Coordinates of C-alpha atoms in Angstrom, one line a residue:
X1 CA 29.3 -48.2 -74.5
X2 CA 29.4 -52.0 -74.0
X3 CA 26.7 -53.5 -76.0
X4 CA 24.9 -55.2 -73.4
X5 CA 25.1 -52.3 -71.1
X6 CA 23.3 -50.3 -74.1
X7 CA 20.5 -52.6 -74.1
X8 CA 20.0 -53.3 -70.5
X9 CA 16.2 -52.8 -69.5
X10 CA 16.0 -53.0 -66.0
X11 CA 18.1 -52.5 -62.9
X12 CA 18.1 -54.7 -59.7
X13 CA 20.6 -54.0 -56.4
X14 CA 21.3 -55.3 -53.3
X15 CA 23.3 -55.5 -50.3
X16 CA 25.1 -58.8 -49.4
X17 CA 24.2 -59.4 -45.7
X18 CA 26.9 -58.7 -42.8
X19 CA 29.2 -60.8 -42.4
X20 CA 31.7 -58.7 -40.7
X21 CA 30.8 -58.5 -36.4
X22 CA 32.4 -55.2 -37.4
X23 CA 29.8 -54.1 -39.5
X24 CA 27.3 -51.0 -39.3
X25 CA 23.4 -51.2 -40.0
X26 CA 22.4 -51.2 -43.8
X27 CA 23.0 -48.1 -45.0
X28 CA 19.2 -46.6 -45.0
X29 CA 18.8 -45.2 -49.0
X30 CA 20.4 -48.9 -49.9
X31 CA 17.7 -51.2 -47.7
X32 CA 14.8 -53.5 -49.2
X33 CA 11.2 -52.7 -47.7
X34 CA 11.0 -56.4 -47.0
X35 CA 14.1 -58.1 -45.4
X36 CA 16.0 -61.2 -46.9
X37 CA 14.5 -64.5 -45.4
X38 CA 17.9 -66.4 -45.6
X39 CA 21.4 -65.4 -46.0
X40 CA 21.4 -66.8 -49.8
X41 CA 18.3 -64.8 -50.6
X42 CA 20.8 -62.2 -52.4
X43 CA 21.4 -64.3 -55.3
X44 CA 18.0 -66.6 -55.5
X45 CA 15.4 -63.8 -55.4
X46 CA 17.6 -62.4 -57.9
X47 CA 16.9 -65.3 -59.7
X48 CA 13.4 -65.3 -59.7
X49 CA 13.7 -61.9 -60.5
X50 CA 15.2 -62.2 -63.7
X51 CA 13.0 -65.9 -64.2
X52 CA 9.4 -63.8 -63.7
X53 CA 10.0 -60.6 -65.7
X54 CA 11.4 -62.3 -68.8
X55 CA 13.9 -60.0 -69.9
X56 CA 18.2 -59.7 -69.4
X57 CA 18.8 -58.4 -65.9
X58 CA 21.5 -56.4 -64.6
X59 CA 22.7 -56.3 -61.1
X60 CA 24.3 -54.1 -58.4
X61 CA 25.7 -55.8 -56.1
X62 CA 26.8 -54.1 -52.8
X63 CA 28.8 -55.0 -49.5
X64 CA 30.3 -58.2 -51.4
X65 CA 33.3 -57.9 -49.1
X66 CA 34.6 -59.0 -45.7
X67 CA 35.4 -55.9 -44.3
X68 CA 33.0 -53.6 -43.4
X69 CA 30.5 -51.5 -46.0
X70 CA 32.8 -47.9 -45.7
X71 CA 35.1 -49.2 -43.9
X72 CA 38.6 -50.1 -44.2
X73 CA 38.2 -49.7 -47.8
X74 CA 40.2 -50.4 -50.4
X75 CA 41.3 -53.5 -48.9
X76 CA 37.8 -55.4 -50.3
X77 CA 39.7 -58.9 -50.5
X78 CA 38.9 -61.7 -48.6
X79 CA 34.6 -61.8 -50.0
X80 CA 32.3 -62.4 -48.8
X81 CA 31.7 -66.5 -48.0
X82 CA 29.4 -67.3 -50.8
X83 CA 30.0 -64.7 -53.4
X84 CA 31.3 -67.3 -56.0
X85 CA 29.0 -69.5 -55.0
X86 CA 26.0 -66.7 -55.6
X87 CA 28.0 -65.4 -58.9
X88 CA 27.7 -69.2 -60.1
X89 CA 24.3 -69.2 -60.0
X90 CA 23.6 -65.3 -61.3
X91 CA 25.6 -66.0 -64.4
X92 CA 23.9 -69.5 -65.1
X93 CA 20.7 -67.2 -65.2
X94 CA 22.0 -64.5 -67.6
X95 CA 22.0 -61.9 -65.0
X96 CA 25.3 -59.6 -65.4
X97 CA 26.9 -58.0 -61.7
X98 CA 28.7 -54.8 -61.5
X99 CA 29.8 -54.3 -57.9
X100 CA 30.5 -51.4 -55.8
X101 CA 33.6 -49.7 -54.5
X102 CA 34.7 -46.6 -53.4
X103 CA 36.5 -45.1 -56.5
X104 CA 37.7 -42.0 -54.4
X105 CA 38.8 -42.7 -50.9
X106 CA 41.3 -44.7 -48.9
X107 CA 40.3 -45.0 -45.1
X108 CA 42.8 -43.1 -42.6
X109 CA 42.6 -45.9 -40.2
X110 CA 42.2 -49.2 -42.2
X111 CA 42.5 -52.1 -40.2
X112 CA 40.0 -52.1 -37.7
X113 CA 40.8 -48.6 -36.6
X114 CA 44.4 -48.9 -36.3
X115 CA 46.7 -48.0 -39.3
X116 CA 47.7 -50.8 -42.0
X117 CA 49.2 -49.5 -45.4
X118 CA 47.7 -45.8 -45.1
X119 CA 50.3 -43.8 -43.4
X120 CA 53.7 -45.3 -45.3
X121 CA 51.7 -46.2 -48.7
X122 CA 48.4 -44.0 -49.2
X123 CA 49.0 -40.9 -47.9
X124 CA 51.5 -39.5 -49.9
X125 CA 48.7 -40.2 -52.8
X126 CA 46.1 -38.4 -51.1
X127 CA 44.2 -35.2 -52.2
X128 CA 46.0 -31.9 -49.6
X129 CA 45.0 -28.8 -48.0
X130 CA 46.6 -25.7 -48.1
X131 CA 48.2 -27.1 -44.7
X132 CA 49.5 -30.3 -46.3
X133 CA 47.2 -32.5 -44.8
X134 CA 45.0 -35.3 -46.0
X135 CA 41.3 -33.8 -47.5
X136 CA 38.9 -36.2 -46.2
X137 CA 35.2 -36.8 -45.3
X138 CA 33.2 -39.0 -43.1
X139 CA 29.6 -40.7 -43.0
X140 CA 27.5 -42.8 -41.1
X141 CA 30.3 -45.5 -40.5
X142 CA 32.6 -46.2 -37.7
X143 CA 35.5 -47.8 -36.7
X144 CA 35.6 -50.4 -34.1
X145 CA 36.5 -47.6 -31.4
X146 CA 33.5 -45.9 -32.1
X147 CA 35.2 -42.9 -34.2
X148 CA 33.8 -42.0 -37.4
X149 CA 35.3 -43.5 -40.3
X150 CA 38.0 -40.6 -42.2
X151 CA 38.1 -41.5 -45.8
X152 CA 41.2 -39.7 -47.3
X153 CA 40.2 -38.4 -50.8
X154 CA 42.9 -40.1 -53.1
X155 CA 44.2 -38.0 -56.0
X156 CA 43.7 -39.5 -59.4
X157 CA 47.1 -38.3 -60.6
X158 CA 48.7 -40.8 -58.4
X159 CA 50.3 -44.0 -60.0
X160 CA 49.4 -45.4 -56.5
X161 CA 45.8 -45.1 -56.6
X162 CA 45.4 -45.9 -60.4
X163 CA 47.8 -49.2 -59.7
X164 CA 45.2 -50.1 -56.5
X165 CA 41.9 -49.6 -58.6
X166 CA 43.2 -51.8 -61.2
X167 CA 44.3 -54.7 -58.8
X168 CA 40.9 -54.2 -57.3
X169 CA 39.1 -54.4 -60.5
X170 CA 42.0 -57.1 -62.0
X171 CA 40.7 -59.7 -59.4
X172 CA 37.1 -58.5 -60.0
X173 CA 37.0 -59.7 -63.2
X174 CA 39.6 -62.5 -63.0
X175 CA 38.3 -64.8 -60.2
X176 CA 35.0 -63.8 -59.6
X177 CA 33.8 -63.2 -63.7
X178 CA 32.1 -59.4 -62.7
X179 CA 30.5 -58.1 -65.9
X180 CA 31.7 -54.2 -64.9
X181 CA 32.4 -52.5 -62.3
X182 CA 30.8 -49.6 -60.5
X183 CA 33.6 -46.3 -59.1
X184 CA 31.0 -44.5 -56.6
X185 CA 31.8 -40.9 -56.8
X186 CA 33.6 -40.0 -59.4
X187 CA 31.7 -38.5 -61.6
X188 CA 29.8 -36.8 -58.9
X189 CA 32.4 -34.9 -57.3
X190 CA 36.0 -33.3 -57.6
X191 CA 38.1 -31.7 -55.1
X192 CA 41.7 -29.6 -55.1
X193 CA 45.0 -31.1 -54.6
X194 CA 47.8 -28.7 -53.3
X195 CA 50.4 -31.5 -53.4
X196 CA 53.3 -29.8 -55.0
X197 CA 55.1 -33.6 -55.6
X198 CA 51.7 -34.8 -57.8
X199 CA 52.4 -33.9 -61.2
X200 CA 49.9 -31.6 -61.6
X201 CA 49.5 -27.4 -60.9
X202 CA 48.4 -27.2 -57.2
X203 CA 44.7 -26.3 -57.0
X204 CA 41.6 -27.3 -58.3
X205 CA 41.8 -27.7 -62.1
X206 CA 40.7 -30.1 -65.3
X207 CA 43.6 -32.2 -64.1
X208 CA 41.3 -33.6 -62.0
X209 CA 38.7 -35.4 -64.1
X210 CA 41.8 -36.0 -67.1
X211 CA 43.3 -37.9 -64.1
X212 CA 40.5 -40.1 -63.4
X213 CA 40.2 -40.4 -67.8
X214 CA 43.6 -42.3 -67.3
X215 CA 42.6 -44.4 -64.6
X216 CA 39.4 -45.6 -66.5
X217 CA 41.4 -45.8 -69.5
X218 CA 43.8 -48.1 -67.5
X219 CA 41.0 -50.4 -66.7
X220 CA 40.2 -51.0 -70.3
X221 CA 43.7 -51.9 -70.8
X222 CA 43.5 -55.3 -70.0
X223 CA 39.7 -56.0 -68.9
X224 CA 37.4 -58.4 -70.8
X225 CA 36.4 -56.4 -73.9
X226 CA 33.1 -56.3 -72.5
X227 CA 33.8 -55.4 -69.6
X228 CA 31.7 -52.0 -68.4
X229 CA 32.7 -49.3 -66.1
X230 CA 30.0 -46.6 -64.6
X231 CA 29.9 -44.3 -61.7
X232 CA 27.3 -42.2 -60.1
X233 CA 25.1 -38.6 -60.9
X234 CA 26.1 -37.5 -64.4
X235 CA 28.9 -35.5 -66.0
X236 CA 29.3 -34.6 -69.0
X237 CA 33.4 -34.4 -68.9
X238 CA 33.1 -38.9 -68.3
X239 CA 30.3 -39.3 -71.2
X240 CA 33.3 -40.2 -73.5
X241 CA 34.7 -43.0 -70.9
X242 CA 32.3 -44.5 -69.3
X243 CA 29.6 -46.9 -70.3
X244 CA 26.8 -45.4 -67.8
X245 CA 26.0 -43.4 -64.9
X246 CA 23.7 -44.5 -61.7
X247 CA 21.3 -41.2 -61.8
X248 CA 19.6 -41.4 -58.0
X249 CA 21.2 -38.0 -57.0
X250 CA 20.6 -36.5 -60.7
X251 CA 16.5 -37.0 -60.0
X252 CA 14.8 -33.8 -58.9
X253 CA 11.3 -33.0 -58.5
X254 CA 10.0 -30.5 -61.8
X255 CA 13.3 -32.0 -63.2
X256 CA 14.0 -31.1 -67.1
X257 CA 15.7 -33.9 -68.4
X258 CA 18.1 -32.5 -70.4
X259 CA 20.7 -34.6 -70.4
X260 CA 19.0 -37.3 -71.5
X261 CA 18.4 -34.7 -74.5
X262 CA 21.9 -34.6 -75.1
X263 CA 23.5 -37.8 -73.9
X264 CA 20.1 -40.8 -74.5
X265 CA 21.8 -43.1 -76.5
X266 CA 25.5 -42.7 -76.3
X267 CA 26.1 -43.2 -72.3
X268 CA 23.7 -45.0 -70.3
X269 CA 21.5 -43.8 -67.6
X270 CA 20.0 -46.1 -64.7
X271 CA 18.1 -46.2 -61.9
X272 CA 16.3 -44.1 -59.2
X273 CA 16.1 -44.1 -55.7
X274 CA 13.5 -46.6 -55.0
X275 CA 14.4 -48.7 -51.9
X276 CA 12.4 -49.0 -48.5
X277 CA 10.8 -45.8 -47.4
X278 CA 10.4 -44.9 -51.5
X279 CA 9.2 -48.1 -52.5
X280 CA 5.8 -46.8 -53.0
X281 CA 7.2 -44.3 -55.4
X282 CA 8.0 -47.2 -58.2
X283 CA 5.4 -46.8 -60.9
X284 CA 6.1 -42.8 -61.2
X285 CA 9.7 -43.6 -61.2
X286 CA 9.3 -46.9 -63.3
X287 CA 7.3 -44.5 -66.0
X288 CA 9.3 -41.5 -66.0
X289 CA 13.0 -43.2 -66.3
X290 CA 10.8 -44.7 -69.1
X291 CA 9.7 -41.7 -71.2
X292 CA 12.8 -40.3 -70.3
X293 CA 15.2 -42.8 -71.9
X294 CA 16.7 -44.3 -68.7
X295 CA 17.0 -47.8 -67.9
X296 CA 14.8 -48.9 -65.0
X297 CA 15.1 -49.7 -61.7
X298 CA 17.6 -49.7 -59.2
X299 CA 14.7 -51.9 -57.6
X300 CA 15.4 -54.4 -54.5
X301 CA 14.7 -58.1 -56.3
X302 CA 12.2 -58.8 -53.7
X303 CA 9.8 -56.7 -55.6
X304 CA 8.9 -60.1 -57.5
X305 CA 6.6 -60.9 -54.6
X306 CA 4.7 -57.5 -54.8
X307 CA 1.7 -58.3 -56.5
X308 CA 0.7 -54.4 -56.6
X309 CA 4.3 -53.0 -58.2
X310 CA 5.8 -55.5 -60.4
X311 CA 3.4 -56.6 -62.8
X312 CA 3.4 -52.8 -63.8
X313 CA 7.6 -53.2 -63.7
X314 CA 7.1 -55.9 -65.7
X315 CA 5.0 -54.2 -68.3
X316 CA 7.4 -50.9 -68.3
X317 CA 10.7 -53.6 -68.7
X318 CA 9.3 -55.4 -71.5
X319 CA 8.4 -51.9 -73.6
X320 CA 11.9 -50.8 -72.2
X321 CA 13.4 -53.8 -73.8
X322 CA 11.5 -54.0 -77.0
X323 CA 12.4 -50.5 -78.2
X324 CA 16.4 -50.6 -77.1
X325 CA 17.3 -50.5 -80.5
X326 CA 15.5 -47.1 -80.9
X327 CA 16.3 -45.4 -77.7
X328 CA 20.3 -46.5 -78.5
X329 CA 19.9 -44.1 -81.4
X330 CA 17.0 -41.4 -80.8
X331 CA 17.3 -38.2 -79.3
X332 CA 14.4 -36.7 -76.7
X333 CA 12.0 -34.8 -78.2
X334 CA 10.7 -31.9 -76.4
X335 CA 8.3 -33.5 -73.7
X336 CA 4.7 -33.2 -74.4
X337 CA 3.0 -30.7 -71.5
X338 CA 0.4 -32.6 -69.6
X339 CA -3.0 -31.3 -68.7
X340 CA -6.3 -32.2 -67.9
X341 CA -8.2 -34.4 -64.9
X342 CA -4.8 -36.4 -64.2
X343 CA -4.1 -37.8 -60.7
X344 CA -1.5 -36.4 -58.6
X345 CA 1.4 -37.9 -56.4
X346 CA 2.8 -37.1 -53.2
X347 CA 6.2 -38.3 -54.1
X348 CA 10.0 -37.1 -53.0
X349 CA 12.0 -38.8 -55.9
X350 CA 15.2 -37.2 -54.7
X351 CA 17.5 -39.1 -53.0
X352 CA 17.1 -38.4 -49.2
X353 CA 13.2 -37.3 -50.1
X354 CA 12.9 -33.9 -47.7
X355 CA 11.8 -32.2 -50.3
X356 CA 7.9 -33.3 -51.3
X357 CA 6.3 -32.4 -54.7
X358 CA 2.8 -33.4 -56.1
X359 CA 3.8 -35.3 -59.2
X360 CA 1.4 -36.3 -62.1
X361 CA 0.7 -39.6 -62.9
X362 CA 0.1 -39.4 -65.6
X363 CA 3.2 -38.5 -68.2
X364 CA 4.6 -38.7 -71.6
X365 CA 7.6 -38.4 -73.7
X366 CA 8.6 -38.7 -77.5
X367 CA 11.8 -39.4 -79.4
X368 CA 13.4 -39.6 -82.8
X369 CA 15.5 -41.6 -84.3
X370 CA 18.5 -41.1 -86.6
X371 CA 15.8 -42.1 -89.9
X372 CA 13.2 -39.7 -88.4
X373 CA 11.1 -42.3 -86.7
X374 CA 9.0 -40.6 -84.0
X375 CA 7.6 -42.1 -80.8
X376 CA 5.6 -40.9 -78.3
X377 CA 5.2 -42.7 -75.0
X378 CA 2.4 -42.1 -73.0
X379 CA 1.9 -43.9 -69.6
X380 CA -0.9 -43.3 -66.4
X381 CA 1.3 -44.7 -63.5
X382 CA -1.4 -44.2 -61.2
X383 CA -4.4 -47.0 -60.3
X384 CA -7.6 -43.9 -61.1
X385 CA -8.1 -43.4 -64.6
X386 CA -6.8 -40.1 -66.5
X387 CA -8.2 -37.9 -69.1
X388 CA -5.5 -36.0 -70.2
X389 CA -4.6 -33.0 -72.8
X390 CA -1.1 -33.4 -74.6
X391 CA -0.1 -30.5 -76.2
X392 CA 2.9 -30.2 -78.3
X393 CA 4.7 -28.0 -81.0
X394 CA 3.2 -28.8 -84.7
X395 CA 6.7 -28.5 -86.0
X396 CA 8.6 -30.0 -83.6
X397 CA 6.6 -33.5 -83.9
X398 CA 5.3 -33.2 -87.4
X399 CA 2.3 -35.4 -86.5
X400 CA 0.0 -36.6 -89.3
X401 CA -3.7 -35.5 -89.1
X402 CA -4.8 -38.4 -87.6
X403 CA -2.8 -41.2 -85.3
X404 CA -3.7 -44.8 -86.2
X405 CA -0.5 -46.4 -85.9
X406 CA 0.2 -47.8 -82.3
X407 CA 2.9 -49.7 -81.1
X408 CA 1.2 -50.4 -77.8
X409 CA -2.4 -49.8 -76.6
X410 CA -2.7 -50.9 -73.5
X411 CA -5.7 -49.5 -71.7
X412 CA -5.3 -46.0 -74.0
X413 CA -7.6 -44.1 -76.2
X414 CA -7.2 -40.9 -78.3
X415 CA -10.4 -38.7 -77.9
X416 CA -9.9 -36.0 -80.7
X417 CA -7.0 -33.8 -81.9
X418 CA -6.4 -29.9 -82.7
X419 CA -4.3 -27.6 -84.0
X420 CA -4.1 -23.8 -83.0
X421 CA -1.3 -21.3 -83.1
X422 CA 1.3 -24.0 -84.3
X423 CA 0.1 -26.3 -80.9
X424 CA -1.2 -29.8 -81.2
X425 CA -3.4 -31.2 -78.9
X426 CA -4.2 -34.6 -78.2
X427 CA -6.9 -35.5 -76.2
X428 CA -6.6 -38.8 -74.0
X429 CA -8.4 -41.2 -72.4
X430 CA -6.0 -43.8 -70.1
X431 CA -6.7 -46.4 -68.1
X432 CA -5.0 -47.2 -64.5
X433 CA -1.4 -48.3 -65.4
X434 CA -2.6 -47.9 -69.0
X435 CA 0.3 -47.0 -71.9
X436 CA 0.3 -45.8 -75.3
X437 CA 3.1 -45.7 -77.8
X438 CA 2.2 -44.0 -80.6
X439 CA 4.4 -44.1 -83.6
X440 CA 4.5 -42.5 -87.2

């Protein structure tokens, strides 16, 4: 993992305004609660943004291209009109940009609904069916014509498709000075190929995600040597290749977080779904991707004007920031259970939020580091104060009798402790937006 990917705190994205009279709404889990005043707002409230919460900012950037968002993809050159002119001033304030693009799919019809380089060129690289024929999907966009837009699936094996990504990524880097670059899908999803001319056994198979291994591998080749590559969800068969994984579609309500068990430390993981509609769901979010060892965010930059939400961003970035040494090294404890007179949360932290859960407020996580250093992380997201009941295994944490020793107490008390049947509990007393980290 890149070293400044590692320490990263926090997570900002956006999508660049249409430019395109082709162009489709916002996609609805990628729009701000508050619309852009001006065109230029993409890049200067980023600014301010990374100016107000005083620590290194990373950015991604969407719909940076002329042609359409999901749409005549990959043909993503000509930019957008000011994207080196918004770059420019991103990298004068130490903010790094990963961009989007579609790591996985080559649209059917790719000049303005008619066909361009996909019938003599892409095809023969696509994913097939058992009938020969193109595997492909479609979402929300549409071709000038009104037709949904057909995204071929394009098989990793293919020299074509590895030689596209890299002249995509090539000119990324090159002329516009991109910090990574962000392949959406791939580690999300697979499909079968039943091409008998790919060089690979028709059908689904490891060949697959060893195919996509190469392509990343190809990237390396010749990018910057801190140049990062991440993709979306998680999967464990890319923890070895990539720098970091975009987690919105891994969050579930009553999740267990057990890849950041496994994984905290040696792949990165960002970001939650908190744009328009979820907004309001940005302190649990914030505090869990804290205690759970994920960088924060994934937060429109116009949050810097929300005088309710950021300063407790703020407050989360800064811890986030000051212990990245420790979480590039620990490994997740098993989370403290949480009981006692703690406010609850109508929130839907999953990425399309149809499913609704009551979730506490009030939360806490501990982790270890390779020298045994233990950390416990204890945050009230929530503006009512909580009086909580932390239990957790004796043996596990290895607490000493009493807990004097804090790294942060910021609106938190510890009542009284006990010990019965091997279980430690900690009685708690924390302020609205109050944190404790405890260390020993």
């Amino acid at each position: 993992m890149q070293p400044w990917m590692r320490n990263t705190p926090v997570w900002i994205m956006h999508f660049m305004p249409n430019e395109n009279p082709d162009a489709n709404p916002f996609p609805i889990t990628l729009r701000e609660k508050y619309a852009d005043k001006n065109p230029e707002d993409w890049y200067k409230t980023a600014v301010r943004f990374r100016e107000e919460i005083g620590v290194p900012v990373s950015y991604h950037l969407y719909n940076w291209h002329w042609v359409p968002f999901n749409n005549d993809n990959p043909h993503y050159f000509p930019t957008h009109s000011d994207l080196k002119a918004g770059m420019q001033a991103l990298k004068q304030a130490d903010i790094r940009v990963v961009p989007y693009i579609a790591g996985y799919s080559w649209d059917m019809c790719d000049h303005r609904g008619d066909d361009y380089r996909f019938e003599k060129e892409a095809k023969p690289a696509t994913a097939k069916n058992i009938d020969g024929e193109p595997i492909f999907t479609s979402y929300a966009s549409t071709e000038p014509t009104g037709q949904s837009v057909r995204f071929a699936r394009m098989c990793p094996s293919t020299t074509t498709w590895k030689n596209e990504i890299r002249h995509i990524v090539r000119k990324l880097y090159s002329d516009f000075k991109m910090d990574g670059i962000y392949l959406d899908v791939v580690s999300t999803a697979y499909e079968m190929c039943l091409d008998e001319n790919h060089l690979h056994a028709p059908g689904h198979g490891d060949f697959w995600w060893k195919a996509y291994c190469e392509l990343i591998a190809g990237l390396r080749a010749d990018a910057p040597e801190d140049f990062a590559v991440v993709s979306e969800s998680t999967s464990e068969v890319y923890s070895g290749i990539l720098d970091g994984y975009l987690s919105w579609t891994w969050v579930q309500i009553d999740g267990v977080p057990a890849h950041s068990r496994v994984y905290g430390g040696r792949t990165a993981i960002f970001g939650r779904v908190i744009t328009q509609n979820k907004r309001d769901d940005v302190r649990f979010n914030i505090a869990q991707s804290l205690i759970y060892g994920q960088q924060l965010g994934w937060v429109h930059p116009e949050i810097v004007n929300d005088s309710v939400q950021f300063p407790f961003l703020k407050k989360m970035a800064a811890i986030r920031w000051e212990n990245r040494e420790f979480f590039a090294e620990a490994e997740m404890l098993r989370p403290p259970v949480v009981k006692g007179k703690v406010p609850l949360f109508d929130c839907s932290a999953f990425l399309r939020g149809q499913i609704w859960n009551h979730e506490k407020l009030a939360m806490a996580g501990a982790w270890e580091d390779a020298e045994g250093k233990r950390k416990l992380f204890v945050i009230n997201a929530g503006a009512q104060e909580a009086e909580v009941i932390l239990s957790v295994y004796e043996k596990e944490y290895n607490l000493p009798k009493t807990i004097d020793s804090f790294e942060v107490q910021d609106g938190f008390e510890i009542v009284s402790m006990e010990t019965k049947r091997g279980i430690r509990k900690i009685h708690c007393r924390i302020a609205p937006e109050g944190v404790g980290v405890l260390c020993w």
